[in-house]
Amino acid sequence: MSSSSSQSLKIGIVGFGTFGQFLAKTMIKQGHSLTATSRSDYSDLCLQMGIHFYGDVSAFLASDIDVILLCTSILSLSEVVRSMPLASLKRPTLFVDVLSVKEHPRELLLRELPAHSDILCTHPMFGPVTGKNGWKGLTFMYDKVRIRNEAICSSFIQIFASEGCKMVQMTCEEHDKAAAKSQFITHTIGRTLAEMDIKSTPIDTKGFEELVKLKETMIGNSFDLFSGLFVYNRFARQELENLEHALQKVKETLVERMNEEQGQEKN
């Protein structure tokens, strides 16, 4: 256990896909005790990692857990939370989400969880690819939505701080406004380049090489993630319209210049 961490936590992961597994490795390394549950059977993998896997969600919730870490997709969060038999919880528990949108989980958790449950909305701005060599310097955003047990909350946040993450505390609304202008636009441009089927050529500039990398990175993410960034971020639609207007403006400027040049040639 890292000396900078305040206490070892019992963390239960809901949704043990690629991202849940990615976070689990560092949490185990730090000395935290992990359990997991998921729609798919990850019992063999969990056994290898030293994690107790529960096929039954009721038994998972009834186990002694400090933190329930929601690692579902954006699109499935609502269904997962509503189907959880929350009456099985033994005591007040901290619920943490790691979705790429923040207002949606905030509203859902405030509405569906017991009043005695604490809520921490977070977004690690990295994943298994960008975080494969450690988390130092990578951004971790969080919003203490409803916290009574500061010790548990602080210990969870310390997981990321102790790895050297850039810690950013902001509201869920502030996050979604910024993410619509950054993460969503990045995914949209990458997907657009994929629709254009851009490929490397023998005469690539460095700038074009970066565009090809962007395309490949974005299509490496699931379409569910991309659609979730749009459907569940109320600021994304305006940014998509802004992108369309900007492209149209660039096109109009080019056509205008072309017409000027052609007019001069005729003279």
PDB file of C-alpha atoms in Angstrom:
ATOM      1  CA  MET A   1       0.000   0.000   0.000  1.00  0.00           C
ATOM      2  CA  SER A   2       1.367   3.406  -0.968  1.00  0.00           C
ATOM      3  CA  SER A   3       2.347   5.448   2.062  1.00  0.00           C
ATOM      4  CA  SER A   4       0.498   8.468   0.639  1.00  0.00           C
ATOM      5  CA  SER A   5      -2.816   6.595   0.596  1.00  0.00           C
ATOM      6  CA  SER A   6      -4.986   7.142   3.653  1.00  0.00           C
ATOM      7  CA  GLN A   7      -6.552   3.675   3.836  1.00  0.00           C
ATOM      8  CA  SER A   8      -7.015   0.398   2.016  1.00  0.00           C
ATOM      9  CA  LEU A   9     -10.468   0.184   0.430  1.00  0.00           C
ATOM     10  CA  LYS A  10     -12.842  -2.650  -0.371  1.00  0.00           C
ATOM     11  CA  ILE A  11     -13.879  -1.807  -3.939  1.00  0.00           C
ATOM     12  CA  GLY A  12     -16.605  -3.597  -5.881  1.00  0.00           C
ATOM     13  CA  ILE A  13     -16.502  -3.132  -9.665  1.00  0.00           C
ATOM     14  CA  VAL A  14     -19.741  -3.298 -11.661  1.00  0.00           C
ATOM     15  CA  GLY A  15     -18.921  -4.020 -15.300  1.00  0.00           C
ATOM     16  CA  PHE A  16     -15.600  -5.852 -15.605  1.00  0.00           C
ATOM     17  CA  GLY A  17     -14.870  -5.091 -19.259  1.00  0.00           C
ATOM     18  CA  THR A  18     -11.666  -3.595 -20.648  1.00  0.00           C
ATOM     19  CA  PHE A  19     -11.824  -0.356 -18.640  1.00  0.00           C
ATOM     20  CA  GLY A  20     -12.812  -2.035 -15.372  1.00  0.00           C
ATOM     21  CA  GLN A  21      -9.903  -4.470 -15.745  1.00  0.00           C
ATOM     22  CA  PHE A  22      -7.544  -1.582 -16.546  1.00  0.00           C
ATOM     23  CA  LEU A  23      -8.430   0.315 -13.346  1.00  0.00           C
ATOM     24  CA  ALA A  24      -8.429  -2.879 -11.270  1.00  0.00           C
ATOM     25  CA  LYS A  25      -4.751  -3.632 -12.009  1.00  0.00           C
ATOM     26  CA  THR A  26      -3.555  -0.370 -10.442  1.00  0.00           C
ATOM     27  CA  MET A  27      -5.969  -0.639  -7.510  1.00  0.00           C
ATOM     28  CA  ILE A  28      -4.679  -4.134  -6.704  1.00  0.00           C
ATOM     29  CA  LYS A  29      -1.085  -2.909  -7.031  1.00  0.00           C
ATOM     30  CA  GLN A  30      -1.860  -0.235  -4.429  1.00  0.00           C
ATOM     31  CA  GLY A  31      -3.170  -2.842  -1.983  1.00  0.00           C
ATOM     32  CA  HIS A  32      -6.924  -2.393  -2.267  1.00  0.00           C
ATOM     33  CA  SER A  33      -9.263  -5.399  -1.955  1.00  0.00           C
ATOM     34  CA  LEU A  34     -11.428  -5.944  -5.061  1.00  0.00           C
ATOM     35  CA  THR A  35     -14.603  -7.785  -5.978  1.00  0.00           C
ATOM     36  CA  ALA A  36     -16.456  -7.652  -9.288  1.00  0.00           C
ATOM     37  CA  THR A  37     -19.714  -8.463 -11.031  1.00  0.00           C
ATOM     38  CA  SER A  38     -20.587  -8.259 -14.711  1.00  0.00           C
ATOM     39  CA  ARG A  39     -23.098  -9.456 -17.294  1.00  0.00           C
ATOM     40  CA  SER A  40     -20.372 -11.658 -18.810  1.00  0.00           C
ATOM     41  CA  ASP A  41     -18.583 -14.330 -16.785  1.00  0.00           C
ATOM     42  CA  TYR A  42     -15.112 -13.071 -15.841  1.00  0.00           C
ATOM     43  CA  SER A  43     -14.617 -15.594 -13.028  1.00  0.00           C
ATOM     44  CA  ASP A  44     -11.470 -17.153 -14.547  1.00  0.00           C
ATOM     45  CA  LEU A  45      -9.800 -13.799 -15.188  1.00  0.00           C
ATOM     46  CA  CYS A  46     -10.752 -12.550 -11.720  1.00  0.00           C
ATOM     47  CA  LEU A  47      -9.307 -15.699 -10.162  1.00  0.00           C
ATOM     48  CA  GLN A  48      -5.990 -14.988 -11.897  1.00  0.00           C
ATOM     49  CA  MET A  49      -6.054 -11.366 -10.667  1.00  0.00           C
ATOM     50  CA  GLY A  50      -6.996 -12.207  -7.072  1.00  0.00           C
ATOM     51  CA  ILE A  51     -10.481 -10.700  -7.372  1.00  0.00           C
ATOM     52  CA  HIS A  52     -13.642 -12.383  -6.066  1.00  0.00           C
ATOM     53  CA  PHE A  53     -16.162 -12.510  -8.948  1.00  0.00           C
ATOM     54  CA  TYR A  54     -19.888 -12.597  -8.193  1.00  0.00           C
ATOM     55  CA  GLY A  55     -22.295 -13.917 -10.814  1.00  0.00           C
ATOM     56  CA  ASP A  56     -25.155 -12.882  -8.525  1.00  0.00           C
ATOM     57  CA  VAL A  57     -25.564  -9.114  -8.065  1.00  0.00           C
ATOM     58  CA  SER A  58     -27.446  -9.498  -4.766  1.00  0.00           C
ATOM     59  CA  ALA A  59     -24.543 -11.439  -3.245  1.00  0.00           C
ATOM     60  CA  PHE A  60     -22.134  -8.825  -4.633  1.00  0.00           C
ATOM     61  CA  LEU A  61     -24.038  -5.963  -2.979  1.00  0.00           C
ATOM     62  CA  ALA A  62     -24.382  -7.911   0.282  1.00  0.00           C
ATOM     63  CA  SER A  63     -20.613  -8.339   0.549  1.00  0.00           C
ATOM     64  CA  ASP A  64     -18.668  -5.845   2.653  1.00  0.00           C
ATOM     65  CA  ILE A  65     -17.909  -2.989   0.193  1.00  0.00           C
ATOM     66  CA  ASP A  66     -16.652   0.559   0.812  1.00  0.00           C
ATOM     67  CA  VAL A  67     -16.920   1.688  -2.815  1.00  0.00           C
ATOM     68  CA  ILE A  68     -19.051   0.517  -5.738  1.00  0.00           C
ATOM     69  CA  LEU A  69     -17.265   1.483  -8.955  1.00  0.00           C
ATOM     70  CA  LEU A  70     -19.606   1.661 -11.958  1.00  0.00           C
ATOM     71  CA  CYS A  71     -17.628   0.770 -15.094  1.00  0.00           C
ATOM     72  CA  THR A  72     -20.545   0.183 -17.450  1.00  0.00           C
ATOM     73  CA  SER A  73     -21.004   1.815 -20.855  1.00  0.00           C
ATOM     74  CA  ILE A  74     -22.806   5.159 -21.077  1.00  0.00           C
ATOM     75  CA  LEU A  75     -25.749   3.518 -22.836  1.00  0.00           C
ATOM     76  CA  SER A  76     -26.207   0.706 -20.286  1.00  0.00           C
ATOM     77  CA  LEU A  77     -25.747   2.636 -17.008  1.00  0.00           C
ATOM     78  CA  SER A  78     -29.428   3.381 -16.497  1.00  0.00           C
ATOM     79  CA  GLU A  79     -30.499  -0.242 -17.007  1.00  0.00           C
ATOM     80  CA  VAL A  80     -27.688  -1.563 -14.782  1.00  0.00           C
ATOM     81  CA  VAL A  81     -28.398   0.786 -11.855  1.00  0.00           C
ATOM     82  CA  ARG A  82     -32.179   0.281 -11.996  1.00  0.00           C
ATOM     83  CA  SER A  83     -31.791  -3.497 -12.012  1.00  0.00           C
ATOM     84  CA  MET A  84     -29.533  -3.551  -8.932  1.00  0.00           C
ATOM     85  CA  PRO A  85     -31.263  -4.853  -5.766  1.00  0.00           C
ATOM     86  CA  LEU A  86     -30.007  -1.928  -3.680  1.00  0.00           C
ATOM     87  CA  ALA A  87     -31.821  -3.185  -0.568  1.00  0.00           C
ATOM     88  CA  SER A  88     -29.042  -5.827  -0.371  1.00  0.00           C
ATOM     89  CA  LEU A  89     -26.493  -3.153   0.593  1.00  0.00           C
ATOM     90  CA  LYS A  90     -25.278  -3.746   4.142  1.00  0.00           C
ATOM     91  CA  ARG A  91     -24.343  -0.151   4.920  1.00  0.00           C
ATOM     92  CA  PRO A  92     -23.960   3.335   3.399  1.00  0.00           C
ATOM     93  CA  THR A  93     -21.667   2.986   0.393  1.00  0.00           C
ATOM     94  CA  LEU A  94     -19.803   5.351  -1.930  1.00  0.00           C
ATOM     95  CA  PHE A  95     -20.922   4.995  -5.552  1.00  0.00           C
ATOM     96  CA  VAL A  96     -18.413   6.159  -8.169  1.00  0.00           C
ATOM     97  CA  ASP A  97     -18.938   6.328 -11.928  1.00  0.00           C
ATOM     98  CA  VAL A  98     -16.209   6.727 -14.566  1.00  0.00           C
ATOM     99  CA  LEU A  99     -18.322   7.618 -17.603  1.00  0.00           C
ATOM    100  CA  SER A 100     -17.209  10.053 -20.303  1.00  0.00           C
ATOM    101  CA  VAL A 101     -20.341  12.153 -19.721  1.00  0.00           C
ATOM    102  CA  LYS A 102     -21.147  13.489 -16.279  1.00  0.00           C
ATOM    103  CA  GLU A 103     -24.572  15.152 -15.957  1.00  0.00           C
ATOM    104  CA  HIS A 104     -26.327  11.926 -16.998  1.00  0.00           C
ATOM    105  CA  PRO A 105     -24.830   9.690 -14.253  1.00  0.00           C
ATOM    106  CA  ARG A 106     -25.152  12.488 -11.681  1.00  0.00           C
ATOM    107  CA  GLU A 107     -28.896  12.843 -12.273  1.00  0.00           C
ATOM    108  CA  LEU A 108     -29.446   9.087 -12.516  1.00  0.00           C
ATOM    109  CA  LEU A 109     -27.567   8.260  -9.300  1.00  0.00           C
ATOM    110  CA  LEU A 110     -29.237  11.061  -7.327  1.00  0.00           C
ATOM    111  CA  ARG A 111     -32.598   9.741  -8.493  1.00  0.00           C
ATOM    112  CA  GLU A 112     -32.078   5.987  -8.108  1.00  0.00           C
ATOM    113  CA  LEU A 113     -29.701   5.464  -5.167  1.00  0.00           C
ATOM    114  CA  PRO A 114     -30.716   5.362  -1.492  1.00  0.00           C
ATOM    115  CA  ALA A 115     -30.447   8.763   0.208  1.00  0.00           C
ATOM    116  CA  HIS A 116     -27.688   7.436   2.497  1.00  0.00           C
ATOM    117  CA  SER A 117     -25.421   6.529  -0.450  1.00  0.00           C
ATOM    118  CA  ASP A 118     -22.520   8.851  -1.239  1.00  0.00           C
ATOM    119  CA  ILE A 119     -21.949   9.830  -4.881  1.00  0.00           C
ATOM    120  CA  LEU A 120     -18.672  10.737  -6.591  1.00  0.00           C
ATOM    121  CA  CYS A 121     -18.807  11.413 -10.343  1.00  0.00           C
ATOM    122  CA  THR A 122     -15.429  11.025 -12.039  1.00  0.00           C
ATOM    123  CA  HIS A 123     -13.839  10.856 -15.476  1.00  0.00           C
ATOM    124  CA  PRO A 124     -10.335   9.456 -15.865  1.00  0.00           C
ATOM    125  CA  MET A 125      -9.336  11.229 -19.104  1.00  0.00           C
ATOM    126  CA  PHE A 126      -7.279   8.226 -20.245  1.00  0.00           C
ATOM    127  CA  GLY A 127      -7.619   4.524 -20.872  1.00  0.00           C
ATOM    128  CA  PRO A 128      -5.723   1.267 -21.447  1.00  0.00           C
ATOM    129  CA  VAL A 129      -3.805   2.682 -24.437  1.00  0.00           C
ATOM    130  CA  THR A 130      -2.853   6.143 -23.156  1.00  0.00           C
ATOM    131  CA  GLY A 131      -2.370   4.856 -19.604  1.00  0.00           C
ATOM    132  CA  LYS A 132      -0.439   1.678 -20.402  1.00  0.00           C
ATOM    133  CA  ASN A 133       2.866   3.120 -19.122  1.00  0.00           C
ATOM    134  CA  GLY A 134       1.406   4.669 -15.972  1.00  0.00           C
ATOM    135  CA  TRP A 135      -0.966   7.498 -15.123  1.00  0.00           C
ATOM    136  CA  LYS A 136       1.547  10.244 -14.299  1.00  0.00           C
ATOM    137  CA  GLY A 137       0.461  13.569 -15.804  1.00  0.00           C
ATOM    138  CA  LEU A 138      -2.872  12.185 -17.072  1.00  0.00           C
ATOM    139  CA  THR A 139      -6.030  14.062 -16.082  1.00  0.00           C
ATOM    140  CA  PHE A 140      -8.543  12.782 -13.528  1.00  0.00           C
ATOM    141  CA  MET A 141     -11.720  14.870 -13.217  1.00  0.00           C
ATOM    142  CA  TYR A 142     -14.067  14.501 -10.257  1.00  0.00           C
ATOM    143  CA  ASP A 143     -17.167  16.082  -8.698  1.00  0.00           C
ATOM    144  CA  LYS A 144     -18.144  15.363  -5.080  1.00  0.00           C
ATOM    145  CA  VAL A 145     -21.872  15.216  -5.752  1.00  0.00           C
ATOM    146  CA  ARG A 146     -22.986  13.940  -2.339  1.00  0.00           C
ATOM    147  CA  ILE A 147     -20.315  13.046   0.203  1.00  0.00           C
ATOM    148  CA  ARG A 148     -20.774  12.394   3.903  1.00  0.00           C
ATOM    149  CA  ASN A 149     -17.891   9.992   4.500  1.00  0.00           C
ATOM    150  CA  GLU A 150     -14.959  12.202   3.518  1.00  0.00           C
ATOM    151  CA  ALA A 151     -12.400   9.588   4.569  1.00  0.00           C
ATOM    152  CA  ILE A 152     -13.629   6.969   2.086  1.00  0.00           C
ATOM    153  CA  CYS A 153     -14.019   9.553  -0.676  1.00  0.00           C
ATOM    154  CA  SER A 154     -10.545  11.001  -0.100  1.00  0.00           C
ATOM    155  CA  SER A 155      -9.002   7.529  -0.080  1.00  0.00           C
ATOM    156  CA  PHE A 156     -10.590   6.735  -3.446  1.00  0.00           C
ATOM    157  CA  ILE A 157      -9.452  10.024  -5.001  1.00  0.00           C
ATOM    158  CA  GLN A 158      -5.976   9.325  -3.620  1.00  0.00           C
ATOM    159  CA  ILE A 159      -5.770   6.216  -5.833  1.00  0.00           C
ATOM    160  CA  PHE A 160      -5.367   8.548  -8.805  1.00  0.00           C
ATOM    161  CA  ALA A 161      -3.463  11.339  -7.061  1.00  0.00           C
ATOM    162  CA  SER A 162      -0.813   8.897  -5.804  1.00  0.00           C
ATOM    163  CA  GLU A 163      -0.208   7.696  -9.384  1.00  0.00           C
ATOM    164  CA  GLY A 164       0.645  11.270 -10.386  1.00  0.00           C
ATOM    165  CA  CYS A 165      -2.598  12.168 -12.150  1.00  0.00           C
ATOM    166  CA  LYS A 166      -3.424  15.804 -12.827  1.00  0.00           C
ATOM    167  CA  MET A 167      -6.387  16.220 -10.450  1.00  0.00           C
ATOM    168  CA  VAL A 168      -9.201  18.476 -11.698  1.00  0.00           C
ATOM    169  CA  GLN A 169     -12.250  19.162  -9.532  1.00  0.00           C
ATOM    170  CA  MET A 170     -15.157  20.640 -11.503  1.00  0.00           C
ATOM    171  CA  THR A 171     -18.931  20.311 -11.690  1.00  0.00           C
ATOM    172  CA  CYS A 172     -20.559  17.746 -13.953  1.00  0.00           C
ATOM    173  CA  GLU A 173     -22.044  20.579 -16.034  1.00  0.00           C
ATOM    174  CA  GLU A 174     -18.636  22.232 -16.486  1.00  0.00           C
ATOM    175  CA  HIS A 175     -17.197  18.873 -17.542  1.00  0.00           C
ATOM    176  CA  ASP A 176     -19.858  18.226 -20.168  1.00  0.00           C
ATOM    177  CA  LYS A 177     -19.505  21.728 -21.640  1.00  0.00           C
ATOM    178  CA  ALA A 178     -15.733  21.262 -21.980  1.00  0.00           C
ATOM    179  CA  ALA A 179     -15.966  17.625 -23.167  1.00  0.00           C
ATOM    180  CA  ALA A 180     -18.419  18.560 -25.939  1.00  0.00           C
ATOM    181  CA  LYS A 181     -15.854  21.033 -27.283  1.00  0.00           C
ATOM    182  CA  SER A 182     -12.907  18.646 -26.902  1.00  0.00           C
ATOM    183  CA  GLN A 183     -13.518  14.899 -26.571  1.00  0.00           C
ATOM    184  CA  PHE A 184     -16.727  14.797 -28.639  1.00  0.00           C
ATOM    185  CA  ILE A 185     -15.258  16.946 -31.439  1.00  0.00           C
ATOM    186  CA  THR A 186     -12.136  14.762 -31.482  1.00  0.00           C
ATOM    187  CA  HIS A 187     -14.242  11.606 -31.872  1.00  0.00           C
ATOM    188  CA  THR A 188     -16.447  13.274 -34.511  1.00  0.00           C
ATOM    189  CA  ILE A 189     -13.502  14.358 -36.666  1.00  0.00           C
ATOM    190  CA  GLY A 190     -11.897  10.926 -36.314  1.00  0.00           C
ATOM    191  CA  ARG A 191     -15.148   9.213 -37.371  1.00  0.00           C
ATOM    192  CA  THR A 192     -15.549  11.668 -40.278  1.00  0.00           C
ATOM    193  CA  LEU A 193     -12.046  10.864 -41.515  1.00  0.00           C
ATOM    194  CA  ALA A 194     -12.938   7.169 -41.282  1.00  0.00           C
ATOM    195  CA  GLU A 195     -16.055   7.773 -43.433  1.00  0.00           C
ATOM    196  CA  MET A 196     -13.728   9.431 -45.972  1.00  0.00           C
ATOM    197  CA  ASP A 197     -11.550   6.285 -45.738  1.00  0.00           C
ATOM    198  CA  ILE A 198      -8.321   8.286 -45.501  1.00  0.00           C
ATOM    199  CA  LYS A 199      -5.162   6.176 -45.751  1.00  0.00           C
ATOM    200  CA  SER A 200      -1.432   6.748 -45.643  1.00  0.00           C
ATOM    201  CA  THR A 201       0.191   7.735 -48.926  1.00  0.00           C
ATOM    202  CA  PRO A 202       3.839   7.672 -50.074  1.00  0.00           C
ATOM    203  CA  ILE A 203       4.034  11.472 -49.602  1.00  0.00           C
ATOM    204  CA  ASP A 204       2.404  11.983 -46.185  1.00  0.00           C
ATOM    205  CA  THR A 205       3.157  15.174 -44.311  1.00  0.00           C
ATOM    206  CA  LYS A 206       3.559  14.950 -40.521  1.00  0.00           C
ATOM    207  CA  GLY A 207       0.183  16.656 -40.157  1.00  0.00           C
ATOM    208  CA  PHE A 208      -1.534  14.027 -42.293  1.00  0.00           C
ATOM    209  CA  GLU A 209       0.189  11.218 -40.386  1.00  0.00           C
ATOM    210  CA  GLU A 210      -1.405  12.655 -37.216  1.00  0.00           C
ATOM    211  CA  LEU A 211      -4.833  12.648 -38.898  1.00  0.00           C
ATOM    212  CA  VAL A 212      -4.436   8.978 -39.874  1.00  0.00           C
ATOM    213  CA  LYS A 213      -3.462   8.174 -36.264  1.00  0.00           C
ATOM    214  CA  LEU A 214      -6.511  10.081 -35.019  1.00  0.00           C
ATOM    215  CA  LYS A 215      -8.800   8.140 -37.347  1.00  0.00           C
ATOM    216  CA  GLU A 216      -7.351   4.802 -36.255  1.00  0.00           C
ATOM    217  CA  THR A 217      -7.566   5.694 -32.553  1.00  0.00           C
ATOM    218  CA  MET A 218     -11.176   6.842 -32.794  1.00  0.00           C
ATOM    219  CA  ILE A 219     -12.449   3.832 -34.737  1.00  0.00           C
ATOM    220  CA  GLY A 220     -10.643   1.689 -32.150  1.00  0.00           C
ATOM    221  CA  ASN A 221     -13.239   2.942 -29.653  1.00  0.00           C
ATOM    222  CA  SER A 222     -16.728   1.450 -29.695  1.00  0.00           C
ATOM    223  CA  PHE A 223     -19.494   3.260 -31.568  1.00  0.00           C
ATOM    224  CA  ASP A 224     -21.522   2.977 -28.344  1.00  0.00           C
ATOM    225  CA  LEU A 225     -19.010   5.305 -26.682  1.00  0.00           C
ATOM    226  CA  PHE A 226     -19.202   7.808 -29.542  1.00  0.00           C
ATOM    227  CA  SER A 227     -23.008   7.781 -29.652  1.00  0.00           C
ATOM    228  CA  GLY A 228     -23.129   8.031 -25.859  1.00  0.00           C
ATOM    229  CA  LEU A 229     -20.991  11.190 -25.998  1.00  0.00           C
ATOM    230  CA  PHE A 230     -23.666  12.699 -28.263  1.00  0.00           C
ATOM    231  CA  VAL A 231     -26.914  11.313 -26.847  1.00  0.00           C
ATOM    232  CA  TYR A 232     -26.092  11.908 -23.170  1.00  0.00           C
ATOM    233  CA  ASN A 233     -24.269  15.244 -23.379  1.00  0.00           C
ATOM    234  CA  ARG A 234     -26.758  18.060 -23.935  1.00  0.00           C
ATOM    235  CA  PHE A 235     -23.987  20.364 -25.190  1.00  0.00           C
ATOM    236  CA  ALA A 236     -22.809  18.018 -27.964  1.00  0.00           C
ATOM    237  CA  ARG A 237     -25.553  18.832 -30.495  1.00  0.00           C
ATOM    238  CA  GLN A 238     -24.564  22.520 -30.564  1.00  0.00           C
ATOM    239  CA  GLU A 239     -20.900  21.636 -31.063  1.00  0.00           C
ATOM    240  CA  LEU A 240     -21.815  19.342 -33.971  1.00  0.00           C
ATOM    241  CA  GLU A 241     -23.744  22.238 -35.546  1.00  0.00           C
ATOM    242  CA  ASN A 242     -20.782  24.551 -34.913  1.00  0.00           C
ATOM    243  CA  LEU A 243     -18.519  22.076 -36.722  1.00  0.00           C
ATOM    244  CA  GLU A 244     -20.916  21.895 -39.676  1.00  0.00           C
ATOM    245  CA  HIS A 245     -21.138  25.701 -39.888  1.00  0.00           C
ATOM    246  CA  ALA A 246     -17.349  26.031 -39.654  1.00  0.00           C
ATOM    247  CA  LEU A 247     -16.818  23.548 -42.510  1.00  0.00           C
ATOM    248  CA  GLN A 248     -19.401  25.392 -44.623  1.00  0.00           C
ATOM    249  CA  LYS A 249     -17.665  28.712 -43.875  1.00  0.00           C
ATOM    250  CA  VAL A 250     -14.279  27.307 -44.919  1.00  0.00           C
ATOM    251  CA  LYS A 251     -15.825  25.964 -48.123  1.00  0.00           C
ATOM    252  CA  GLU A 252     -17.471  29.318 -48.917  1.00  0.00           C
ATOM    253  CA  THR A 253     -14.179  31.159 -48.341  1.00  0.00           C
ATOM    254  CA  LEU A 254     -12.342  28.783 -50.691  1.00  0.00           C
ATOM    255  CA  VAL A 255     -15.003  29.079 -53.410  1.00  0.00           C
ATOM    256  CA  GLU A 256     -14.930  32.867 -53.064  1.00  0.00           C
ATOM    257  CA  ARG A 257     -11.135  32.905 -53.498  1.00  0.00           C
ATOM    258  CA  MET A 258     -11.374  30.554 -56.479  1.00  0.00           C
ATOM    259  CA  ASN A 259     -13.909  32.824 -58.167  1.00  0.00           C
ATOM    260  CA  GLU A 260     -11.659  35.863 -57.548  1.00  0.00           C
ATOM    261  CA  GLU A 261      -8.660  34.079 -59.084  1.00  0.00           C
ATOM    262  CA  GLN A 262     -10.629  32.927 -62.110  1.00  0.00           C
ATOM    263  CA  GLY A 263     -11.998  36.432 -62.590  1.00  0.00           C
ATOM    264  CA  GLN A 264      -8.496  37.912 -62.573  1.00  0.00           C
ATOM    265  CA  GLU A 265      -7.315  35.362 -65.154  1.00  0.00           C
ATOM    266  CA  LYS A 266     -10.119  36.407 -67.521  1.00  0.00           C
ATOM    267  CA  ASN A 267      -9.075  40.038 -67.174  1.00  0.00           C
TER     268      ASN A 267
END
